[in-house]
XYZ file of C-alpha atoms in Angstrom:
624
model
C -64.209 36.231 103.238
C -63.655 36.964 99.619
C -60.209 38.053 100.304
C -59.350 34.739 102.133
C -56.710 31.494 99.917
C -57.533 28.645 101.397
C -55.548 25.847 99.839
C -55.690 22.436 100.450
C -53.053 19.399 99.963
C -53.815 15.954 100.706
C -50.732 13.471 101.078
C -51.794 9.401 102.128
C -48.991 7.716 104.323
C -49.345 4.101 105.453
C -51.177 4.117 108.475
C -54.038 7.246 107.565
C -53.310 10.767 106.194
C -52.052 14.201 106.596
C -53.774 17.401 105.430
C -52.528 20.721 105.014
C -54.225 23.844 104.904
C -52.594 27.115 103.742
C -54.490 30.328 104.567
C -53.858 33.209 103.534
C -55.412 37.040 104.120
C -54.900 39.495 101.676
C -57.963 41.950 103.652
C -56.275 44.924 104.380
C -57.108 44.279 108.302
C -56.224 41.162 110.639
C -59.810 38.892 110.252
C -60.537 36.254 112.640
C -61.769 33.358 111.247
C -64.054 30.286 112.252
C -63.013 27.236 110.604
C -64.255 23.602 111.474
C -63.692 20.154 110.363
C -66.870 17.648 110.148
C -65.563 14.646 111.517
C -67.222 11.138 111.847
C -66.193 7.394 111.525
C -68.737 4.552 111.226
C -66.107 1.414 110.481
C -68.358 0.105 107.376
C -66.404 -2.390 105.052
C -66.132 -0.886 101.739
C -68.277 -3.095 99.965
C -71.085 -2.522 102.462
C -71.020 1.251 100.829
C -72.574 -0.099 97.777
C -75.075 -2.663 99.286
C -76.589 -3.394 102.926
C -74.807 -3.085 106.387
C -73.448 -6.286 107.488
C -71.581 -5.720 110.694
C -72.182 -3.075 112.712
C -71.194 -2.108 116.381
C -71.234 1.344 118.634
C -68.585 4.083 117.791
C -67.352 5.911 121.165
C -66.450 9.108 120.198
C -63.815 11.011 122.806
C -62.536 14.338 122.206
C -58.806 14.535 123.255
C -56.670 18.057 123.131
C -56.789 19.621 119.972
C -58.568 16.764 118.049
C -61.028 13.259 118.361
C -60.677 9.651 118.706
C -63.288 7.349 117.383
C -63.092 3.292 118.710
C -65.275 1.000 117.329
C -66.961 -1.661 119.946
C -67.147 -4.097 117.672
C -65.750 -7.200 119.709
C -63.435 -8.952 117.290
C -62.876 -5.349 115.174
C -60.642 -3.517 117.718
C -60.119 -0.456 115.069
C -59.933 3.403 116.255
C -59.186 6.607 114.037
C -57.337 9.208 115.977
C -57.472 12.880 114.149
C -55.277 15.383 115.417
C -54.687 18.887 114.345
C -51.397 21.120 114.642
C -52.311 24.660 114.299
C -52.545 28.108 116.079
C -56.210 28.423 118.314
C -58.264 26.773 120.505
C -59.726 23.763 119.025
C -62.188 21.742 120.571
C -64.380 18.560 118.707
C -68.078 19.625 119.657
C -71.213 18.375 117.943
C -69.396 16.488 115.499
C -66.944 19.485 114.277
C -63.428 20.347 115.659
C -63.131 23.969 115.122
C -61.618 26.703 116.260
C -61.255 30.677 115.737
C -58.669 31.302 113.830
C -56.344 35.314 113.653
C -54.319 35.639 110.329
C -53.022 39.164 110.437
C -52.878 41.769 107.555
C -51.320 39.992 104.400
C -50.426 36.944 106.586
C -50.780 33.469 106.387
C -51.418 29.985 108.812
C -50.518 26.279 108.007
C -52.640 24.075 109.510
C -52.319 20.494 109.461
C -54.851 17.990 110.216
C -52.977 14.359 110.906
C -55.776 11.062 110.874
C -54.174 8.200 111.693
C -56.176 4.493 110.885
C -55.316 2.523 114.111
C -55.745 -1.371 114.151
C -55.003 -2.894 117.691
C -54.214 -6.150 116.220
C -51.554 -5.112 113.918
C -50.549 -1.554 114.918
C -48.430 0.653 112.502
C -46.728 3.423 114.414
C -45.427 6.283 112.698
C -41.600 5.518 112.621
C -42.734 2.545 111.455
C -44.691 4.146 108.329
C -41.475 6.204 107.985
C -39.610 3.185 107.151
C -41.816 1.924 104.442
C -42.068 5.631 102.744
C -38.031 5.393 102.467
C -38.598 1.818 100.868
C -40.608 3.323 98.655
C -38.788 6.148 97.575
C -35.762 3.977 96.936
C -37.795 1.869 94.634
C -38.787 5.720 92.605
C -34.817 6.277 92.532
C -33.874 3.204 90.726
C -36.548 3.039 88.057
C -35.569 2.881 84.949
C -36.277 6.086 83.223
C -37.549 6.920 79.416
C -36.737 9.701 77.815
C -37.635 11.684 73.996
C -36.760 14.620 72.206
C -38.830 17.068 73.284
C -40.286 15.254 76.171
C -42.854 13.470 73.960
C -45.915 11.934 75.256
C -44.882 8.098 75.025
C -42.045 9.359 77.909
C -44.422 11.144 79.771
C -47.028 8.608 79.413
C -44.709 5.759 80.609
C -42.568 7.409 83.293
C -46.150 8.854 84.947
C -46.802 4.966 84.561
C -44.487 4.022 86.885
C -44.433 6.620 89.443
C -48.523 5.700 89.461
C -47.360 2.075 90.022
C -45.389 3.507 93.083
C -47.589 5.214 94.407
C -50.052 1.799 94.399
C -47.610 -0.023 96.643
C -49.537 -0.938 99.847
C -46.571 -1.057 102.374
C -48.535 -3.477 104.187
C -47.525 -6.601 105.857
C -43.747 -8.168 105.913
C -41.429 -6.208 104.619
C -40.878 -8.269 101.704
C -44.059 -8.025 100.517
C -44.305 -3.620 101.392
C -44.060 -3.347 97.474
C -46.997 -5.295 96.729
C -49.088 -2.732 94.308
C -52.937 -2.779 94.593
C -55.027 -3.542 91.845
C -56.477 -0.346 91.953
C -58.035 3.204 93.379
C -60.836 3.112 94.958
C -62.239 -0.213 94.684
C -59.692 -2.739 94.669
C -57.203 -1.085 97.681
C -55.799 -5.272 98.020
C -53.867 -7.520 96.515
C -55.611 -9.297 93.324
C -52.932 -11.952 92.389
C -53.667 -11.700 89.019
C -53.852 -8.013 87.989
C -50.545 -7.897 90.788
C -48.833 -10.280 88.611
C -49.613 -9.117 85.678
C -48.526 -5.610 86.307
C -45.288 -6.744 87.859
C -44.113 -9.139 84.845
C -44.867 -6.524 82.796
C -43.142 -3.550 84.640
C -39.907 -5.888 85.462
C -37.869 -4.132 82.577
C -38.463 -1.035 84.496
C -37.947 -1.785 88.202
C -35.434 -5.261 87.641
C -38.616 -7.117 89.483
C -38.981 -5.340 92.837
C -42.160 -5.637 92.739
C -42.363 -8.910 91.074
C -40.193 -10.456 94.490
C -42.527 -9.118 96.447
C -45.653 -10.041 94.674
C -44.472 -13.913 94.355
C -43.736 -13.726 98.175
C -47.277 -12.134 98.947
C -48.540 -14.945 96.533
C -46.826 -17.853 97.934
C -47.338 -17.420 101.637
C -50.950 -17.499 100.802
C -50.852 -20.683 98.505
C -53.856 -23.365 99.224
C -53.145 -25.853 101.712
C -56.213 -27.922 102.191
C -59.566 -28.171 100.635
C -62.171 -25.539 102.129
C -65.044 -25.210 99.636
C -65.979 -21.703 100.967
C -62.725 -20.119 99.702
C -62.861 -22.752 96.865
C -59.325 -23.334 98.630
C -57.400 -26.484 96.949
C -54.063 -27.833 98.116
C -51.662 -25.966 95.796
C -53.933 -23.387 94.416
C -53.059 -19.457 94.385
C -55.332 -16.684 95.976
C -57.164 -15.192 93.893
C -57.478 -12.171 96.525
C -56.928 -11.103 100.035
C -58.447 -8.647 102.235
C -58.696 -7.361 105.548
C -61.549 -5.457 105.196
C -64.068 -6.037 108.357
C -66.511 -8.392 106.817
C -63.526 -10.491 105.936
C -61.830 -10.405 109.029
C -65.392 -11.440 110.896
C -65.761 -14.443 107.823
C -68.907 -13.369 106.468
C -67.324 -13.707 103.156
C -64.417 -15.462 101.848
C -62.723 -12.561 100.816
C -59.797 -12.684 103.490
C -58.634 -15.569 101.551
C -60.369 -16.348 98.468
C -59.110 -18.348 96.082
C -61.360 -18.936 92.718
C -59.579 -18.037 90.074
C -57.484 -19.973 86.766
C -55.836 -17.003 85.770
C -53.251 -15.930 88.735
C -51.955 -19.434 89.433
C -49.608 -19.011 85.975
C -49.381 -15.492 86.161
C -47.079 -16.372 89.270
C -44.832 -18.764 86.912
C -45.273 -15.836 84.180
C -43.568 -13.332 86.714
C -40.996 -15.765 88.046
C -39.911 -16.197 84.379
C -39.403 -12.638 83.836
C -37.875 -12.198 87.131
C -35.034 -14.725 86.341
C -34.511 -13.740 83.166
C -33.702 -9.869 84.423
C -31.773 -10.809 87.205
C -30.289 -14.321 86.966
C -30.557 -15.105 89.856
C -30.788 -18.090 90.922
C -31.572 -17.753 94.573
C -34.951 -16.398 93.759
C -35.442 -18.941 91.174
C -34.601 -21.855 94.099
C -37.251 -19.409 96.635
C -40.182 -19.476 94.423
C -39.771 -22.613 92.222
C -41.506 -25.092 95.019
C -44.488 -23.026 94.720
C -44.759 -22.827 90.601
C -44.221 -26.631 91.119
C -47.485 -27.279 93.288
C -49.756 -24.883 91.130
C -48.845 -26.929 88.049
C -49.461 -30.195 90.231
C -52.945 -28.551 91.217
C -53.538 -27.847 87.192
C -52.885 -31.415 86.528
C -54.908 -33.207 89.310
C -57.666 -30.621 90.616
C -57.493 -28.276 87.852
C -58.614 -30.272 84.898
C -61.996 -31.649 86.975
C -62.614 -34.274 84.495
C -59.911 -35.495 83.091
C -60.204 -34.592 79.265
C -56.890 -32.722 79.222
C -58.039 -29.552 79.577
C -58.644 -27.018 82.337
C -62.606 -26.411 83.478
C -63.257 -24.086 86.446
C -66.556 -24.659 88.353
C -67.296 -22.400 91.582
C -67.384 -24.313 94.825
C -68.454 -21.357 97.199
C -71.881 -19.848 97.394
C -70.050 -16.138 97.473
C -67.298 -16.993 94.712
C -67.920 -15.763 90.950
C -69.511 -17.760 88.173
C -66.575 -17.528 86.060
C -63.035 -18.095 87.123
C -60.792 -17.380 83.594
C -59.376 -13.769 82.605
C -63.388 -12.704 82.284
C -64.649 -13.393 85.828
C -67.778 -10.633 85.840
C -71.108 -13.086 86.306
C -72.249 -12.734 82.646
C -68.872 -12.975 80.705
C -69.266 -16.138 78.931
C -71.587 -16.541 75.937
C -72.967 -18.524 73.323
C -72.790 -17.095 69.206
C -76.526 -16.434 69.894
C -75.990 -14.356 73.165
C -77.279 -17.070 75.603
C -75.614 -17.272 78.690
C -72.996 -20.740 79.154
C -73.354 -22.853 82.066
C -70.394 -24.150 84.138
C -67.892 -26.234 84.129
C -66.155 -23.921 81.289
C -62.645 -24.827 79.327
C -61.981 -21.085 78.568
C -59.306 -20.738 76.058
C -56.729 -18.153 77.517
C -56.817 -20.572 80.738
C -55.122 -23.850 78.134
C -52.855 -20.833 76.750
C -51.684 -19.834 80.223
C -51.232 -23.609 81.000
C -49.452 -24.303 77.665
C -46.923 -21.129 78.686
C -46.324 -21.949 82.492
C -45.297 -25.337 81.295
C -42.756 -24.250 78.831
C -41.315 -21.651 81.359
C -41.194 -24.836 84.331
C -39.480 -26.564 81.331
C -36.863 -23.922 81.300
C -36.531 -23.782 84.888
C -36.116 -27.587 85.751
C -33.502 -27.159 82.969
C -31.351 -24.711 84.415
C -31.577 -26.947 88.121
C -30.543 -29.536 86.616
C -33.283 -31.636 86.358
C -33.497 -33.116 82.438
C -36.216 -35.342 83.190
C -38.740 -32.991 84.784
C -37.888 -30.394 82.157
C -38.993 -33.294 79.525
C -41.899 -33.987 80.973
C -42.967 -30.392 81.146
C -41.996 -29.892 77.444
C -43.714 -33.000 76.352
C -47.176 -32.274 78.682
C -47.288 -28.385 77.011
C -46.713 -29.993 73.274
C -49.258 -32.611 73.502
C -51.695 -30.013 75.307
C -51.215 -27.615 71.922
C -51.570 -30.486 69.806
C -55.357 -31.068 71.482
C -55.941 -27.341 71.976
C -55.692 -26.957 67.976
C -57.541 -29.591 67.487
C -60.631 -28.931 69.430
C -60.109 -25.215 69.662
C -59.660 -23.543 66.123
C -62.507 -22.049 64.129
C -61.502 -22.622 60.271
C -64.510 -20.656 59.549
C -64.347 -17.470 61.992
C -60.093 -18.066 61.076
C -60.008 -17.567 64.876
C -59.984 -19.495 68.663
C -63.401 -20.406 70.048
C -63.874 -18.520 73.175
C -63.682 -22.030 75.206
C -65.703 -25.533 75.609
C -68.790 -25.703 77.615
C -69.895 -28.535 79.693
C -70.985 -30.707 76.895
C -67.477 -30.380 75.220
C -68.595 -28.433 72.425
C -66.880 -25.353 71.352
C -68.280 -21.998 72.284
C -67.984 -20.068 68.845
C -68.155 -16.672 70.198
C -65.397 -14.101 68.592
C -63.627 -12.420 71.520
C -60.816 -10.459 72.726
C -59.606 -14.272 74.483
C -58.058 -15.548 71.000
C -55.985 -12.789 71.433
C -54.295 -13.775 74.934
C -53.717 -17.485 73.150
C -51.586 -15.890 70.157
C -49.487 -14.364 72.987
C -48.912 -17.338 74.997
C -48.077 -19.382 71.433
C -50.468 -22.329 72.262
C -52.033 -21.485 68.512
C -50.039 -23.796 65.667
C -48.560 -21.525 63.031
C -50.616 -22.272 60.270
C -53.515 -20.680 61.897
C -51.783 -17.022 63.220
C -52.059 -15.349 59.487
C -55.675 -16.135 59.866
C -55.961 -15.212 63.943
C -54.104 -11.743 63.513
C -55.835 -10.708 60.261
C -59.621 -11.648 62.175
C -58.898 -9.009 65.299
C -58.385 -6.543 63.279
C -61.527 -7.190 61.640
C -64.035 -3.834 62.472
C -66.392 -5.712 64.530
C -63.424 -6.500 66.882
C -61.027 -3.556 66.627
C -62.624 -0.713 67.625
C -59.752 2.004 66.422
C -59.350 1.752 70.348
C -58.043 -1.416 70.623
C -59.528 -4.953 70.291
C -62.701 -5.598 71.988
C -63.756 -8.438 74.254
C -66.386 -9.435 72.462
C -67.714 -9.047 68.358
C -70.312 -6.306 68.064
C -72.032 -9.192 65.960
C -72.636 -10.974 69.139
C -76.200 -10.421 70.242
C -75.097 -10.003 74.042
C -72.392 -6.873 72.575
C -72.735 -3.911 74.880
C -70.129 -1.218 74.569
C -70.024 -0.463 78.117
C -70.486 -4.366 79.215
C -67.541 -5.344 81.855
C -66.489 -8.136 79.585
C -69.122 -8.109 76.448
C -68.028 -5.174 74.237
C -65.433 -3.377 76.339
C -61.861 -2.080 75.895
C -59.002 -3.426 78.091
C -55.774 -1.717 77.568
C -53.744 -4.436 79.193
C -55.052 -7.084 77.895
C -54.304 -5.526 74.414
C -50.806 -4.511 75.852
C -50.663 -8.627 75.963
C -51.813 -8.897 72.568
C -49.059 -6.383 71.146
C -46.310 -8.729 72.505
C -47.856 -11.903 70.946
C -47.624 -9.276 67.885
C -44.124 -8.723 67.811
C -43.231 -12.143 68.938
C -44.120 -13.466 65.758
C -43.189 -10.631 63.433
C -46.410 -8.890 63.057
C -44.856 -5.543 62.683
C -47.825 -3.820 60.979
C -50.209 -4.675 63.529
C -48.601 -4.296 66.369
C -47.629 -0.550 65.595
C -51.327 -0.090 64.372
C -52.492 -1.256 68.026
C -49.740 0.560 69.465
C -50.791 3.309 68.050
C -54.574 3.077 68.869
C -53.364 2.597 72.981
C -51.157 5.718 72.464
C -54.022 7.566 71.463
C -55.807 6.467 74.044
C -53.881 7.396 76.921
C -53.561 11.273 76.146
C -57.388 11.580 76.068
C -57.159 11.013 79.987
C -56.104 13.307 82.631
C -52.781 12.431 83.314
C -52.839 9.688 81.262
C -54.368 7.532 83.579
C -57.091 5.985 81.569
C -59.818 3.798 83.488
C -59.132 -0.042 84.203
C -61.648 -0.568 80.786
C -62.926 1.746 78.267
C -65.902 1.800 75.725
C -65.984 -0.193 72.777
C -67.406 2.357 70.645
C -65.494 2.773 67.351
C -64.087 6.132 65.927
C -66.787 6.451 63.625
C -69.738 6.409 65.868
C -68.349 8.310 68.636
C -65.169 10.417 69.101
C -64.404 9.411 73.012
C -64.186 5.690 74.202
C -66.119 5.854 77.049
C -65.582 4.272 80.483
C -67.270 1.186 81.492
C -69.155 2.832 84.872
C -67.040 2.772 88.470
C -63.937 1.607 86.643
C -60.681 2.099 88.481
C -58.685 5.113 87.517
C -55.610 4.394 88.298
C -56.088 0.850 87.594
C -52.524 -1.011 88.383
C -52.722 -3.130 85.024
C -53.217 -0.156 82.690
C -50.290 1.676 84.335
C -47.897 -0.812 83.266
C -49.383 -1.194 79.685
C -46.492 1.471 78.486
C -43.593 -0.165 80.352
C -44.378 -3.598 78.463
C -45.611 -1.279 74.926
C -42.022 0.124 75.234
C -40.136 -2.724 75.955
C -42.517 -5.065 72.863
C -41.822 -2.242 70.600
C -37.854 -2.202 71.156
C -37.916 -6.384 71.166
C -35.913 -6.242 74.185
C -35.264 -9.825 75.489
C -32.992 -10.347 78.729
C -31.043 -13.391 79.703
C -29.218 -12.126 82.568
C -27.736 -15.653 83.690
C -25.612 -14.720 80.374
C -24.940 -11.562 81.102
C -26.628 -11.180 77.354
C -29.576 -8.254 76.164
C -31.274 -8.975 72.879
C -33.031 -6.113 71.154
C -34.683 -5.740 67.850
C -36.288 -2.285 67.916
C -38.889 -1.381 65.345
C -40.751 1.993 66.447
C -42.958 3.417 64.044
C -42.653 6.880 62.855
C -44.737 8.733 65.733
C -41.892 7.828 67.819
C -38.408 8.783 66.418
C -36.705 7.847 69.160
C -36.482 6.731 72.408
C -33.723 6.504 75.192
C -33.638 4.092 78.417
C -32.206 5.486 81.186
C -30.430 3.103 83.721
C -31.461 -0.273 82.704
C -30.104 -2.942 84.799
C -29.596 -6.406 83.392
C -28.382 -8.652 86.368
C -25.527 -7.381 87.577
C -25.092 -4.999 84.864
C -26.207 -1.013 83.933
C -26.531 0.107 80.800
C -28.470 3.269 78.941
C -29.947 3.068 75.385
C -30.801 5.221 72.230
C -32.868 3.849 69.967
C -33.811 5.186 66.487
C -36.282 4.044 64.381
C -34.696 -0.280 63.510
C -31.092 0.787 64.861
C -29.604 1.392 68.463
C -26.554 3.461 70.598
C -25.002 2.256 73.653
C -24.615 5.803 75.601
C -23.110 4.070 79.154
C -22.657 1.038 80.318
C -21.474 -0.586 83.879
C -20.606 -4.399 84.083
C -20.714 -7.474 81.877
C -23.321 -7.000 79.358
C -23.219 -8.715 75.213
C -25.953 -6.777 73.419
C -27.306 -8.014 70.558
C -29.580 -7.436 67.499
C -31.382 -9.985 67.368
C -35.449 -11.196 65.990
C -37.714 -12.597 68.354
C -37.034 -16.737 68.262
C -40.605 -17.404 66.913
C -40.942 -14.522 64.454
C -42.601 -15.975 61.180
C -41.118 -12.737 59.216
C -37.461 -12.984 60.228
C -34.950 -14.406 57.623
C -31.671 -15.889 58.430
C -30.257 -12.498 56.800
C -31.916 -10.712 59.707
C -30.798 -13.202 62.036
C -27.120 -13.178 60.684
């Protein structure tokens, strides 16, 4: 069959999968050929493909016209997978294969198309039904905001392929107000993960005016903690950390269908909210979520901070949750200077900096309700916890944040990619930022890459470590905008840069959820730390937020008002925004180099040029 195309195109819908198969003979006579389609189903969770079978149950297998139906027996898993297949022949599932003989005449071709549909009896998705959340979806692709550059340079490519990746992520599961949920990533994290969800959607929100960031918060807050249950280290108030439906969730042999050990989602959920409002202005999703921001800061203040000191210590309850509950939550993230492993309960320091920020932003949002008094209390609670965190938490001889406080109160001195997070979230005083930003940089930090998440003069330092020597784009994407927050120009286009570089050594830009920490002079490719996610949700939205830190755009949609101070280095000329809402408002963008072009604009909308509020570099000239 030498002669014979066969060409294959996969395409995922909601509920399973179509394939399509295009062959063509170019044999000067008609051929008939056999063609047959393994099939089997065995129902195994997807975490039981990398360790032992923990559920299992007979699979009836009965062949139906022209293709198979596999039910599992399991008595509380009532799944099937029907496959079907719409082509020319005779097809018949035998011995495990639905084939057929296939004619294709003289220069001739046949479509085939093989349809498997996942089938849960419990919660059912029928095909109309799927149809409706494809259209959802392809609405949400129309009104992205789009970035374009002369000569379709990378940084347009890279960020445009960003979001349609984000898109394409969406798991069109559940209510329909939560269909735009994105997963954390493909293939091992096909769920919601509050915290990489959140994260990507407060940082895409320029680009999609929060559609994903509504539906995230609703996904969030319908799954907030309501009672204490130890084996989902559940707490009244607390977010999920994840949620599955996989079957050894569904059948409770781990907490995993609602687990909820984790410090770093809870604010992530104010984070988004804050970005949310500040697109939109509006207040009626401000009113919807603001109940729920209100009981995770009540459950940082009276369950959160376990003893009392002021600060916020995470210690695992359940005997399946993680060791480590901050922004590093792999089993071995946390370590001494000497590479020892630290015991829990753990203060890490990006948890106090998330705390610090989500009490600012509940400031801000009492304020604009009306309520003066819970707004001062909020204000007063973040200043006196950046008072104690800069007391206890700065390292005048590493000039940087100690990585957190172990159970003994004492700081842990490691250097790490953490002190990074706390410059974005401001909780550092500004004496100590010259010192903070000059120290990542530093070589055994900054890799040429990006900065790592932990020193190479650490003893535990392993390039390809989860979270001991690795490279996370996103959580340098964070670090950029703490850059240009406080006028850091110079560094933030040098790390800017170094992710720019990064992304076109992947195919299709897509690079892995964290990367090497080799430098450039030891080896001229990053790396990939082993089964890391590519796509990975988090890294697809590091160009969205790069674009919009790099152009200092700043919305406040409530008054109809756009700030921008744009500062793009000389790699990228220029850059236009295509259909950027701002509340109720439209407007596209040039940008060259420091200056900017209004090309269209639709509504009420006051641009200005204006410097970040806390930029240490701005003058009142520049302000003026």
């Amino acid at each position: 069959y030498e002669d014979i195309d066969l060409r294959v195109t996969w395409r995922v819908v909601p509920n399973g999968a179509d394939i399509e198969v295009l062959i063509a003979n170019h044999w000067m006579d008609r051929v008939t050929v056999p063609l047959a389609w393994t099939l089997a189903a065995d129902f195994a969770d997807y975490d039981e493909v990398f360790g032992e079978r923990k559920q299992n149950a007979e699979v009836a297998v009965e062949p139906e016209p022209d293709g198979v139906r596999f039910r599992y027996l399991h008595p509380r898993l009532p799944l099937e997978t029907s496959v079907r297949i719409e082509a020319p022949g005779d097809w018949r599932f035998e011995g495990g294969r639905l084939g057929a003989q296939i004619e294709i005449g003289r220069q001739s071709e046949v479509r085939l198309r093989l349809r498997a549909r996942a089938i849960d009896r419990e919660d059912p998705i029928a095909d109309e039904d799927a149809a409706d959340r494809e259209r959802r979806l392809h609405a949400w692709h129309e009104n992205v905001t789009r970035v374009e550059a002369p000569g379709d340079a990378p940084i347009a490519v890279i960020a445009n392929w960003g979001m349609r990746d984000l898109g394409s992520l969406a798991l069109l599961d559940g209510p329909e107000d939560e269909w735009l949920v994105p997963a954390a990533g493909i293939p091992l994290f096909h769920s919601l993960w509050t915290r990489d969800t959140l994260t990507v959607t407060w940082q895409a929100t320029m680009f999609d005016h929060g559609a994903m960031a509504e539906a995230a918060l609703s996904a969030a807050g319908r799954r907030q903690g309501t009672h204490d249950d130890p084996w989902r280290d559940e707490q009244p108030g607390r977010l999920v950390r994840g949620a599955k439906r996989s079957p050894l969730a569904r059948l409770n042999i781990t907490p995993a269908a609602r687990y909820y050990g984790d410090y770093a989602g809870p604010f992530a959920f104010i984070f988004a909210l804050g970005q949310l409002f500040a697109w939109t202005g509006d207040e009626r999703l401000l009113n919807k979520h603001l109940d729920t921001a209100r009981r995770i800061l009540d459950w940082a203040r009276d369950r959160g901070d376990i003893d009392g000191d002021g600060y916020l210590e995470y210690r695992t309850l359940s005997p399946d949750g993680p060791k480590h509950q901050g922004w590093r939550d792999a089993q071995n993230a946390i370590v001494y200077p000497d590479g020892r492993q630290v015991d829990t309960p753990i203060a890490t320091c990006e948890v106090q900096g998330y705390w610090f920020a989500a009490q600012q932003f509940m400031a801000v949002f009492s304020a604009v309700r009306g309520g003066m008094g819970d707004a001062h209390a909020y204000w007063t609670s973040a200043r006196d916890l950046k008072q104690r965190f800069n007391r206890d938490f700065w390292m005048p001889d590493e000039r940087c944040v100690a990585l957190g406080l172990d159970p003994d109160k004492r700081p842990i001195g490691s250097v790490t990619s953490n002190a990074g997070q706390t410059l974005t979230t401001g909780i550092v005083a500004d004496e100590h930022l010259p010192g903070l930003v000059a120290r990542l940089f530093e070589p055994d930090l900054f890799s040429g890459w990006g900065v790592r998440t932990l020193s190479t003069r650490n003893p535990a330092y392993d390039p390809l470590s989860y979270h001991l020597g690795t490279v996370w784009p996103v959580e340098n994407a964070t670090l950029l905008f703490g850059l240009r927050r406080y006028g850091y120009e110079r560094e933030a286009h040098r790390l800017a840069r170094a992710l720019y570089e990064l992304a076109l050594i992947w195919r299709g830009h897509r690079v892995p959820e964290c990367v090497g920490g080799y430098s450039r002079e030891e080896a001229r490719h990053p790396g990939a730390y082993p089964q890391a996610n590519a796509p990975q949700a988090w890294n697809q939205s590091v160009f969205p937020i790069l674009i919009q830190t790099l152009l200092g755009i700043r919305p406040l949609a409530s008054l109809h008002l756009l700030a921008v101070y744009p500062r793009l280095p000389d790699w990228i000329p220029e850059i236009t925004l295509r259909h950027l809402r701002v509340g109720d408002a439209t407007v596209s963008l040039r940008f060259h180099g420091s200056s900017y072009e209004v090309l269209e604009k639709r509504g009420t909308l006051h641009i200005v040029d204006q410097p970040p509020f806390d930029s240490l570099t701005a003058g009142v000239w520049d302000r003026l």
